[in-house]
XYZ file of C-alpha atoms in Angstrom:
665
model
C -9.185 13.228 66.258
C -9.272 10.085 67.867
C -12.928 9.363 67.532
C -13.086 10.677 63.467
C -10.446 8.296 62.924
C -12.391 5.522 64.423
C -15.954 6.774 62.707
C -14.522 6.460 59.467
C -13.687 2.797 59.153
C -16.767 0.731 60.224
C -16.212 -2.200 63.105
C -16.846 -6.164 62.734
C -19.848 -7.695 63.806
C -17.694 -10.372 65.379
C -16.166 -9.777 68.888
C -12.011 -11.123 68.860
C -12.876 -13.570 71.586
C -15.791 -14.964 69.334
C -13.960 -14.868 65.846
C -11.039 -17.343 67.654
C -13.423 -19.656 68.976
C -15.425 -19.974 65.516
C -18.658 -19.107 67.236
C -21.964 -17.067 67.012
C -21.709 -13.466 68.605
C -24.378 -11.951 69.418
C -23.730 -8.091 70.736
C -25.942 -7.106 73.560
C -28.713 -4.132 72.355
C -27.332 -0.638 73.978
C -24.111 -1.998 75.223
C -20.262 -2.738 73.458
C -20.470 -6.130 74.833
C -21.643 -9.697 73.338
C -23.419 -12.097 75.368
C -20.775 -14.841 75.016
C -17.819 -12.302 76.525
C -20.582 -10.989 79.659
C -21.442 -14.368 80.680
C -17.858 -15.134 80.721
C -16.612 -12.071 81.928
C -14.527 -11.090 79.738
C -13.102 -8.241 77.895
C -15.027 -7.921 74.567
C -12.866 -6.147 71.829
C -14.348 -5.582 68.001
C -11.553 -4.431 65.542
C -11.339 -2.685 63.031
C -12.086 -3.687 59.106
C -9.708 -3.880 57.212
C -9.963 -1.410 54.099
C -7.145 -2.418 52.384
C -8.194 -3.480 48.834
C -6.775 -6.018 46.748
C -5.471 -5.699 43.404
C -8.240 -6.612 40.876
C -6.768 -9.242 37.485
C -8.720 -9.160 34.511
C -10.544 -12.157 34.234
C -10.213 -13.895 30.984
C -13.359 -12.630 29.287
C -12.663 -8.984 29.846
C -8.419 -9.758 27.823
C -10.236 -11.705 24.695
C -12.995 -8.719 24.622
C -9.969 -6.214 24.824
C -8.144 -8.099 22.186
C -11.572 -7.955 19.955
C -11.823 -4.276 19.957
C -7.681 -4.278 19.341
C -8.896 -6.471 16.023
C -11.698 -4.131 15.192
C -9.543 -0.927 15.648
C -7.438 -2.959 12.903
C -9.431 -3.354 10.763
C -10.998 -0.152 10.634
C -8.108 1.430 10.273
C -7.171 -1.312 7.022
C -10.302 -0.190 5.682
C -10.170 3.571 6.006
C -6.547 3.015 4.338
C -8.252 1.331 0.866
C -11.205 4.053 0.829
C -8.643 7.197 1.065
C -6.722 8.096 -2.454
C -3.195 6.569 -3.089
C -1.835 9.983 -2.820
C -2.859 10.767 0.143
C -0.442 11.344 3.358
C -2.531 10.713 6.005
C -2.493 7.001 7.435
C -4.519 6.049 9.984
C -2.960 4.325 13.277
C -4.536 1.052 15.158
C -3.943 3.401 17.708
C -6.204 6.410 16.622
C -8.847 4.438 15.390
C -11.717 4.360 17.816
C -12.825 0.836 18.914
C -16.407 1.920 18.720
C -16.463 2.896 15.096
C -16.501 -0.482 14.006
C -17.619 -4.521 14.721
C -16.349 -7.233 12.940
C -18.740 -7.679 10.234
C -20.837 -10.580 10.790
C -22.211 -12.789 7.821
C -25.446 -15.213 7.996
C -22.856 -18.265 8.630
C -21.583 -16.686 11.817
C -24.412 -14.811 14.178
C -24.038 -12.955 16.777
C -24.838 -15.239 19.469
C -22.203 -17.572 17.426
C -19.542 -14.612 18.003
C -20.314 -14.557 21.876
C -19.952 -18.437 22.376
C -17.250 -18.320 20.293
C -15.416 -14.862 22.663
C -16.473 -16.931 25.823
C -14.710 -19.943 24.353
C -11.351 -18.094 23.929
C -9.174 -18.390 20.673
C -11.819 -20.313 18.530
C -13.238 -16.718 17.444
C -10.317 -16.016 16.304
C -10.279 -19.218 14.040
C -14.040 -18.454 13.023
C -13.719 -14.829 11.889
C -10.736 -15.058 10.166
C -11.353 -18.505 8.446
C -14.417 -16.951 7.279
C -12.401 -13.929 6.118
C -10.909 -16.302 3.885
C -13.335 -17.930 2.918
C -14.645 -14.652 1.548
C -11.704 -13.871 -0.036
C -11.613 -17.498 -2.263
C -14.889 -17.133 -3.090
C -17.040 -19.968 -3.928
C -17.465 -22.227 -6.587
C -19.098 -20.071 -8.981
C -16.374 -17.237 -7.912
C -13.468 -19.648 -8.309
C -14.885 -20.721 -11.709
C -15.420 -24.319 -11.132
C -19.500 -23.101 -12.362
C -20.149 -20.429 -14.256
C -23.229 -18.608 -13.718
C -25.201 -19.499 -16.658
C -24.452 -23.339 -15.810
C -26.235 -23.004 -12.229
C -28.919 -21.849 -14.125
C -29.345 -24.779 -15.874
C -27.936 -27.482 -13.181
C -31.026 -25.631 -11.075
C -33.353 -25.758 -13.315
C -32.556 -29.827 -13.681
C -32.752 -29.888 -10.173
C -36.141 -29.030 -10.099
C -37.599 -31.159 -13.389
C -35.968 -34.434 -12.993
C -34.418 -34.692 -9.062
C -37.313 -32.901 -7.067
C -40.001 -35.873 -8.179
C -38.221 -38.184 -6.486
C -36.898 -36.409 -3.817
C -39.734 -34.284 -2.918
C -38.170 -32.609 0.485
C -36.404 -29.962 -0.526
C -37.911 -27.569 -2.605
C -36.832 -24.710 -5.023
C -39.611 -22.097 -6.338
C -39.677 -21.950 -9.962
C -39.235 -18.198 -9.130
C -35.927 -18.412 -7.588
C -33.001 -17.798 -9.744
C -29.643 -19.506 -8.752
C -27.821 -16.413 -8.287
C -30.818 -15.709 -5.463
C -30.197 -19.473 -4.109
C -26.725 -18.783 -3.854
C -27.109 -15.467 -2.004
C -29.490 -16.390 0.452
C -28.729 -19.855 1.142
C -25.417 -20.639 -0.249
C -24.798 -24.516 1.497
C -27.772 -25.340 -0.272
C -26.911 -24.145 -3.627
C -23.686 -26.027 -2.895
C -25.153 -29.785 -2.606
C -28.018 -29.136 -5.774
C -24.739 -27.630 -7.626
C -23.069 -31.137 -6.207
C -26.480 -33.566 -6.836
C -26.903 -32.106 -10.580
C -23.478 -32.833 -11.915
C -23.376 -36.389 -11.877
C -21.993 -35.993 -15.790
C -19.411 -34.608 -14.955
C -17.785 -36.990 -12.100
C -14.472 -34.823 -12.097
C -16.058 -31.644 -11.049
C -18.757 -33.203 -8.850
C -15.829 -34.627 -7.099
C -14.216 -31.268 -6.850
C -17.629 -30.074 -5.224
C -17.666 -32.897 -2.977
C -14.752 -31.594 -1.180
C -16.067 -27.962 -0.581
C -19.684 -29.572 0.745
C -17.449 -31.981 3.581
C -15.251 -28.435 4.420
C -18.164 -26.256 4.725
C -19.948 -29.081 6.654
C -16.740 -29.020 8.926
C -16.759 -24.761 9.199
C -20.375 -23.932 9.588
C -21.577 -26.801 11.762
C -18.273 -27.968 13.909
C -16.363 -24.841 13.909
C -19.224 -22.313 13.482
C -21.615 -24.022 15.563
C -23.836 -22.867 13.448
C -27.752 -24.049 13.559
C -30.522 -23.402 10.808
C -33.159 -24.814 8.114
C -30.967 -24.141 5.557
C -28.018 -26.716 6.501
C -30.119 -29.028 7.214
C -32.090 -29.157 3.827
C -28.959 -29.138 2.075
C -27.751 -32.186 4.013
C -31.136 -33.831 2.862
C -30.122 -33.007 -0.717
C -26.521 -34.477 -0.153
C -27.810 -37.420 1.661
C -30.632 -38.551 -0.643
C -28.050 -38.930 -3.625
C -24.924 -39.968 -1.399
C -24.324 -42.716 -3.589
C -22.561 -40.617 -6.186
C -20.228 -39.889 -4.020
C -19.388 -43.510 -2.812
C -16.593 -45.380 -1.648
C -15.774 -48.708 -1.261
C -12.893 -47.251 1.336
C -15.119 -45.449 3.275
C -18.690 -43.303 3.374
C -19.678 -40.987 6.074
C -23.936 -41.510 5.390
C -24.271 -42.814 9.189
C -22.263 -39.843 9.847
C -23.895 -36.771 8.273
C -27.457 -38.236 8.877
C -26.338 -38.634 12.843
C -25.758 -34.439 12.170
C -29.130 -33.838 10.413
C -30.259 -35.617 13.262
C -28.994 -33.242 15.973
C -30.540 -30.694 13.347
C -33.599 -31.670 13.907
C -32.658 -32.019 17.704
C -31.630 -28.348 17.970
C -34.342 -26.642 15.673
C -37.500 -28.218 17.546
C -38.606 -29.850 14.114
C -39.445 -32.751 16.053
C -42.303 -32.375 17.368
C -45.081 -30.240 17.565
C -45.132 -26.063 19.142
C -47.193 -26.354 22.759
C -49.367 -22.662 22.494
C -49.642 -22.902 25.765
C -45.372 -23.551 26.788
C -42.446 -21.294 25.394
C -41.607 -22.065 21.897
C -38.541 -22.772 20.657
C -35.952 -23.274 18.016
C -36.654 -22.771 14.095
C -40.509 -21.577 15.580
C -39.511 -18.987 17.879
C -37.217 -17.498 15.584
C -39.841 -17.398 12.960
C -41.954 -15.510 15.174
C -40.115 -13.087 16.579
C -39.593 -11.820 12.667
C -43.478 -11.984 12.823
C -43.334 -7.824 13.243
C -40.529 -7.232 10.085
C -42.464 -10.197 7.619
C -45.404 -10.871 6.184
C -47.351 -13.699 7.452
C -46.785 -15.984 4.098
C -43.157 -15.944 4.523
C -43.599 -17.175 8.242
C -45.889 -19.940 6.131
C -43.416 -20.479 3.709
C -40.422 -21.309 6.673
C -42.876 -23.411 8.805
C -43.701 -25.418 5.818
C -39.823 -25.938 4.770
C -39.015 -26.888 8.495
C -42.197 -29.661 7.921
C -41.253 -30.835 4.956
C -37.842 -31.653 5.975
C -38.801 -33.015 9.422
C -40.419 -35.646 6.764
C -37.784 -35.853 4.580
C -35.358 -36.765 7.502
C -37.606 -39.229 8.314
C -37.498 -40.899 4.792
C -33.818 -40.707 4.506
C -33.393 -42.784 8.126
C -35.774 -44.796 6.876
C -34.146 -45.660 3.803
C -30.199 -45.759 5.216
C -31.443 -47.901 8.298
C -32.995 -50.768 6.253
C -30.833 -53.731 7.465
C -30.555 -52.235 11.183
C -34.204 -51.438 11.009
C -34.016 -50.383 14.948
C -32.493 -46.897 14.059
C -34.654 -45.524 12.019
C -37.246 -42.478 13.318
C -40.427 -42.911 14.982
C -43.332 -42.162 13.480
C -45.014 -39.786 15.559
C -48.083 -37.730 15.507
C -47.277 -34.952 14.740
C -44.991 -35.926 11.544
C -48.180 -37.099 10.639
C -49.945 -33.932 11.004
C -47.140 -32.258 9.007
C -48.127 -34.844 6.054
C -51.450 -33.613 6.187
C -51.168 -29.741 6.949
C -48.472 -29.686 3.219
C -51.137 -31.911 1.388
C -54.042 -29.911 2.793
C -52.112 -26.163 1.775
C -50.847 -27.139 -1.443
C -48.413 -24.561 -2.089
C -46.341 -27.018 -4.691
C -47.366 -30.067 -6.746
C -44.938 -32.055 -4.835
C -46.140 -31.458 -1.510
C -48.947 -34.478 -2.390
C -46.232 -37.071 -2.956
C -44.762 -36.348 0.052
C -47.758 -37.630 1.708
C -47.450 -40.871 -0.420
C -43.568 -41.743 0.123
C -44.474 -41.068 4.131
C -47.152 -43.441 3.990
C -45.444 -45.917 2.024
C -42.149 -45.597 4.395
C -44.586 -46.101 7.725
C -45.771 -48.748 6.035
C -42.562 -50.684 5.552
C -41.659 -49.899 9.618
C -45.072 -50.873 10.579
C -43.956 -54.461 8.878
C -40.735 -54.550 10.980
C -42.059 -54.004 13.383
C -44.699 -56.322 13.751
C -42.595 -59.335 11.565
C -39.143 -58.494 12.231
C -39.424 -57.846 15.922
C -36.046 -58.480 17.362
C -36.574 -61.504 19.738
C -40.181 -62.320 18.410
C -39.179 -63.304 14.702
C -39.149 -67.515 15.690
C -42.480 -66.895 17.999
C -45.299 -65.631 15.344
C -47.512 -68.820 14.354
C -48.567 -70.075 11.073
C -52.470 -68.277 11.169
C -51.053 -65.427 12.937
C -48.105 -65.253 10.201
C -51.077 -65.719 7.090
C -53.616 -62.684 8.934
C -50.484 -60.437 9.503
C -48.924 -60.679 5.303
C -52.968 -61.063 4.175
C -53.466 -57.496 6.405
C -49.772 -55.722 4.808
C -50.520 -56.618 1.168
C -54.199 -55.078 1.740
C -52.788 -52.023 2.991
C -50.518 -52.063 0.341
C -52.927 -52.371 -2.455
C -55.258 -49.606 -1.310
C -52.170 -47.585 -1.409
C -51.307 -48.685 -5.080
C -54.371 -48.075 -6.481
C -54.913 -44.874 -4.638
C -51.340 -43.560 -6.558
C -52.470 -41.236 -9.723
C -50.878 -40.976 -12.565
C -47.255 -39.030 -12.212
C -44.526 -37.915 -13.333
C -41.876 -40.084 -14.978
C -39.162 -39.826 -12.290
C -41.509 -40.051 -9.724
C -43.370 -42.657 -10.764
C -40.288 -45.204 -10.892
C -39.669 -43.959 -7.044
C -42.879 -44.667 -6.008
C -43.248 -48.087 -7.733
C -40.121 -49.739 -6.506
C -41.206 -48.559 -2.944
C -44.549 -50.489 -3.330
C -42.138 -53.536 -4.709
C -39.929 -53.351 -1.631
C -42.844 -53.337 0.412
C -43.577 -56.249 -1.212
C -40.359 -57.742 -0.540
C -40.589 -56.940 3.007
C -43.848 -58.427 3.825
C -42.147 -61.964 3.166
C -38.847 -61.506 4.311
C -39.787 -63.048 7.986
C -39.654 -65.992 5.901
C -36.039 -66.178 5.895
C -35.943 -66.176 9.420
C -37.237 -69.669 11.431
C -36.378 -72.084 14.052
C -37.865 -75.054 12.500
C -35.474 -77.975 11.693
C -35.282 -76.617 8.026
C -37.102 -73.727 6.017
C -39.703 -74.925 4.238
C -41.570 -76.809 7.653
C -44.267 -74.981 7.171
C -47.126 -74.336 4.043
C -47.201 -70.631 5.551
C -43.113 -70.281 5.034
C -43.118 -71.969 2.149
C -45.345 -69.706 0.517
C -43.485 -66.895 1.846
C -40.878 -67.969 0.441
C -41.862 -68.295 -2.864
C -43.508 -65.201 -2.997
C -40.486 -63.520 -1.722
C -38.264 -64.798 -4.548
C -40.945 -63.777 -6.712
C -41.417 -59.625 -5.340
C -37.530 -59.506 -5.435
C -37.442 -60.538 -8.999
C -40.410 -58.158 -9.961
C -38.649 -55.407 -8.174
C -35.059 -56.286 -10.094
C -36.608 -56.946 -13.333
C -38.614 -53.238 -13.187
C -35.606 -51.768 -12.508
C -33.566 -52.989 -14.848
C -36.807 -51.676 -17.499
C -36.291 -47.606 -16.398
C -34.170 -45.982 -18.913
C -31.014 -44.801 -18.575
C -31.287 -41.331 -18.397
C -33.674 -41.756 -15.475
C -31.679 -43.865 -13.802
C -28.694 -41.600 -13.087
C -31.590 -39.133 -11.834
C -33.269 -41.423 -9.213
C -32.597 -40.918 -5.610
C -30.556 -42.944 -2.956
C -33.775 -44.956 -1.882
C -34.322 -46.550 -5.349
C -30.429 -47.607 -6.161
C -30.501 -48.881 -2.001
C -33.847 -51.056 -2.937
C -31.829 -52.311 -6.104
C -29.071 -53.322 -4.051
C -31.430 -54.753 -1.178
C -33.366 -56.766 -3.507
C -30.304 -58.526 -4.984
C -29.077 -59.956 -1.824
C -32.322 -61.066 -0.423
C -32.543 -63.092 -3.880
C -28.952 -64.033 -3.002
C -30.010 -65.698 0.448
C -33.213 -67.426 -1.096
C -31.115 -69.073 -3.775
C -29.212 -70.370 -0.981
C -31.531 -71.897 1.314
C -30.967 -75.295 1.439
C -33.011 -78.303 -0.080
C -36.096 -79.559 2.543
C -39.873 -80.791 2.252
C -41.389 -78.318 0.514
C -38.910 -76.711 -1.047
C -36.312 -77.239 -3.595
C -33.062 -75.146 -3.952
C -32.298 -75.960 -7.776
C -35.952 -75.209 -8.775
C -35.602 -71.902 -6.571
C -32.043 -71.075 -8.489
C -33.831 -71.818 -11.843
C -36.951 -69.303 -10.951
C -34.784 -66.562 -9.616
C -32.141 -67.158 -12.395
C -30.041 -64.996 -10.746
C -27.315 -65.244 -13.471
C -29.983 -63.804 -16.130
C -31.070 -60.848 -13.964
C -26.937 -60.113 -13.221
C -26.077 -60.175 -16.157
C -28.777 -57.458 -17.438
C -27.464 -55.516 -14.631
C -24.197 -55.745 -15.761
C -24.914 -53.928 -18.791
C -27.947 -51.628 -17.306
C -24.662 -50.086 -14.933
C -22.236 -49.927 -18.061
C -24.670 -48.211 -20.269
C -25.150 -45.587 -17.374
C -21.825 -45.176 -16.624
C -20.555 -44.757 -19.921
C -22.648 -42.168 -20.932
C -20.680 -39.927 -18.334
C -17.478 -38.896 -17.997
C -15.092 -40.497 -16.192
C -12.831 -39.496 -13.734
C -9.558 -40.488 -15.002
C -7.995 -40.888 -11.329
C -10.650 -42.768 -8.909
C -13.467 -44.586 -9.182
C -16.896 -43.408 -9.364
C -19.530 -45.497 -8.242
C -21.118 -46.890 -11.192
C -17.805 -48.508 -12.470
C -17.661 -49.857 -8.985
C -21.332 -51.639 -9.039
C -20.351 -52.877 -12.366
C -17.531 -54.810 -10.250
C -19.913 -55.980 -7.373
C -22.319 -57.407 -10.262
C -19.143 -59.226 -12.146
C -18.078 -60.898 -8.596
C -21.948 -62.073 -8.173
C -22.187 -63.610 -11.065
C -18.762 -65.039 -10.194
C -20.133 -66.556 -7.212
C -22.738 -67.464 -8.884
C -21.339 -69.795 -11.549
C -19.123 -71.110 -8.411
C -22.003 -72.178 -6.615
C -23.475 -73.121 -9.953
C -20.012 -75.845 -10.826
C -18.692 -76.211 -7.964
C -14.695 -77.810 -7.799
C -15.119 -81.959 -7.974
C -11.501 -82.984 -7.766
C -11.172 -80.866 -4.405
C -12.170 -83.168 -1.625
C -12.764 -80.696 1.037
C -15.291 -79.333 -1.439
C -16.903 -83.220 -1.784
C -17.211 -83.295 2.056
C -18.985 -80.140 1.865
C -21.440 -81.323 -0.569
C -22.065 -85.377 0.996
C -23.254 -83.171 3.933
C -24.682 -79.964 2.580
C -28.036 -80.441 3.335
C -27.323 -81.834 7.006
C -24.896 -78.870 7.371
C -26.559 -76.319 5.895
C -29.948 -76.831 7.792
C -27.805 -77.149 10.743
C -25.525 -73.396 10.190
C -29.378 -72.417 9.412
C -30.619 -73.336 12.882
C -27.720 -71.837 14.964
C -27.413 -68.741 12.788
C -30.281 -67.729 10.980
C -29.924 -64.876 9.249
C -25.969 -66.772 7.928
C -28.192 -68.624 5.409
C -25.294 -71.249 4.618
C -22.773 -67.970 3.660
C -20.032 -70.534 2.733
C -17.113 -69.297 0.578
C -15.723 -71.408 -2.887
C -12.896 -73.822 -1.781
C -10.511 -71.554 -3.558
C -8.929 -74.373 -5.503
C -12.495 -74.041 -7.190
C -11.824 -70.803 -8.818
C -9.068 -72.550 -11.461
C -11.886 -74.868 -13.196
C -14.892 -72.187 -13.356
C -15.011 -69.814 -16.864
C -15.851 -66.512 -16.497
C -19.537 -66.684 -17.104
C -19.262 -63.196 -19.294
C -17.617 -64.474 -21.748
C -13.768 -64.492 -22.391
C -13.888 -61.201 -24.686
C -16.082 -59.512 -22.471
C -13.873 -59.902 -19.936
C -10.903 -58.514 -21.249
C -13.494 -55.735 -22.845
C -14.593 -54.698 -19.398
C -10.523 -55.653 -17.756
C -9.409 -52.765 -20.128
C -12.578 -51.007 -19.743
C -13.177 -51.087 -15.388
C -9.191 -50.810 -15.264
C -8.155 -47.808 -16.431
C -7.998 -45.650 -13.208
C -4.827 -45.492 -11.684
C -5.293 -48.706 -9.068
C -2.430 -47.244 -6.601
C -4.758 -44.936 -5.703
C -7.609 -47.100 -4.791
C -5.312 -50.015 -2.587
C -9.089 -51.722 -2.003
C -8.446 -52.746 -5.721
C -5.141 -54.573 -5.792
C -5.680 -56.106 -9.426
C -7.855 -56.637 -12.124
C -7.888 -60.889 -10.811
C -9.267 -59.440 -7.971
C -13.098 -59.078 -10.472
C -11.928 -62.831 -11.530
C -13.446 -64.137 -8.133
C -16.616 -64.127 -5.797
C -14.455 -63.058 -2.879
C -15.994 -59.230 -3.328
C -19.744 -60.533 -3.470
C -19.190 -63.326 -0.689
C -17.913 -60.334 1.311
C -20.846 -58.278 0.560
C -23.329 -61.308 1.230
C -21.784 -62.208 4.682
C -21.735 -58.445 5.848
C -25.745 -58.232 4.918
C -27.988 -59.438 7.386
C -31.574 -58.530 8.251
C -32.815 -58.944 12.218
C -33.067 -55.960 14.517
C -29.928 -55.336 15.894
C -29.400 -56.118 19.836
C -29.942 -53.881 22.262
C -27.074 -51.060 22.119
C -26.181 -52.089 19.273
C -23.633 -49.958 16.984
C -24.162 -48.566 13.790
C -23.260 -50.346 10.326
C -19.387 -50.842 10.056
C -19.290 -53.181 6.931
C -16.865 -51.405 4.279
C -17.431 -53.549 1.704
C -21.415 -53.987 1.165
C -23.026 -51.620 -1.698
C -23.927 -49.008 0.995
C -21.511 -50.144 3.675
C -24.657 -52.601 5.109
C -23.222 -55.353 8.069
């Protein structure tokens, strides 16, 4: 009996003495004693293994799985009750519903992998699931009556006709209806509806809040990553000036969210046939057995358009922070080439034109405005570089065919802004004066003329086309105004006369024409009664620029501070220019000078514009304290002070200026 009990319990592999000494126990073969105890002539005892089992506690994952099963059972019971007749006496209890008969419905926005990740992260699963259920119960903008199905079809057709030509990176096929787009790509549908409501600002403001909510629910809380989200973000960024607010903006936040999607979907690099495919290309390969080859090609082409669209948007938004733009890679060049060869849509050929112009602009910045080498260019090198870039621009311009109006306007502005960039280096010099060399004097004159040419072209664009142009064109318009304002501030020197430059620039005339253009665009739209729209804000900035320009021409002669500044204007301006090339004599007008300056727009026009511009409730826009805010140059001076052109220093942050038209510091 004793032998049987001992046989039922396995013995330990080490004796008690070796365990106590914490040494290795080697048993002599064929004997029940270890080598150490045999050498020491000690008794060797091998105890029995303690088979006492500890109570196993449920892990957090098991508890979450149990909770999910309980929720599934409750939902199954509720669905069974809703399907049964009302006079039925049978009721299903949560306990009676088998857990295996029901799984929580997975929508397009939350895939099974997301549910698994949420379950492993705790209560986040419950938040994701019930938020999605609440969203389904509320419905989208069509279900809630913001947009009727008929109007949705008209807005989608507007996007194809007047929006898509100037931003050909998100294509909606002609055969796809708004109902199909709403079902297959709800976020992209929402973004397109928003950008096409530029003539209904109150409704557009309501729907843009829906976009922000969807971004947070899908990307942050729902951990969703797909091509539809990227396309929706690109459309939203492409016309972000509709939603611009002087109190703050989210352009660079949304830009980085789009950048994260590009990286996580592996759209920024070419798939390697010898390596394991990743991202969206891997997803497409998995569906190859279930879908047609054409569908695969369509998805890949949409991914290529999306990554090229991100390159275009990032280069536009980073014009004043040139080091932050996405670098052009051979894979992007391959994407352009393949889209052009396939020629699935007429706008695919335009993609290559937009990207080539952006690439030329980036090459100019990298060559001429490279941080730390701006002052190292000799006149001969500068002239050769500018001539080479000008020839390349002429070649691109000669290859532009006759296109639709909106697309032609966008491409023409792209060419004109490159002409500005070629001569932009004239604003940076380490010489005693900006006109110390003939090459830089010529560059300044060319910069002035090219900036005026861009502004004059924008003023000739019809009003109905301006409101449909993308953020890129609007950004270039303001960029040219700021560059022109910087040029007229350059002090006089041998070979350069400031007064002559002011007359040739005619900043006041351009400002009045631009203000009238913006006002006419604003008056064609349905205004929002409780906030300032972007066109009203642009009018305010332009009026402040006119006041600023008038004060520059008529300083207060009675102010001793202003007299002191004028008496030594050239010396101080040149000294400041040498110490800080980016701040070209950006001295604000002394406060006392405001009393003697008349409104350059005229008293009657001032009263009329002030009455119209201040009609919204200013209490909701604390940044605009009073109408007097627009009767001085402080607004434009802050815009000018925040505007810099040089690339950022290493580890520099993102633009943080709050007063520039698009937040440029």
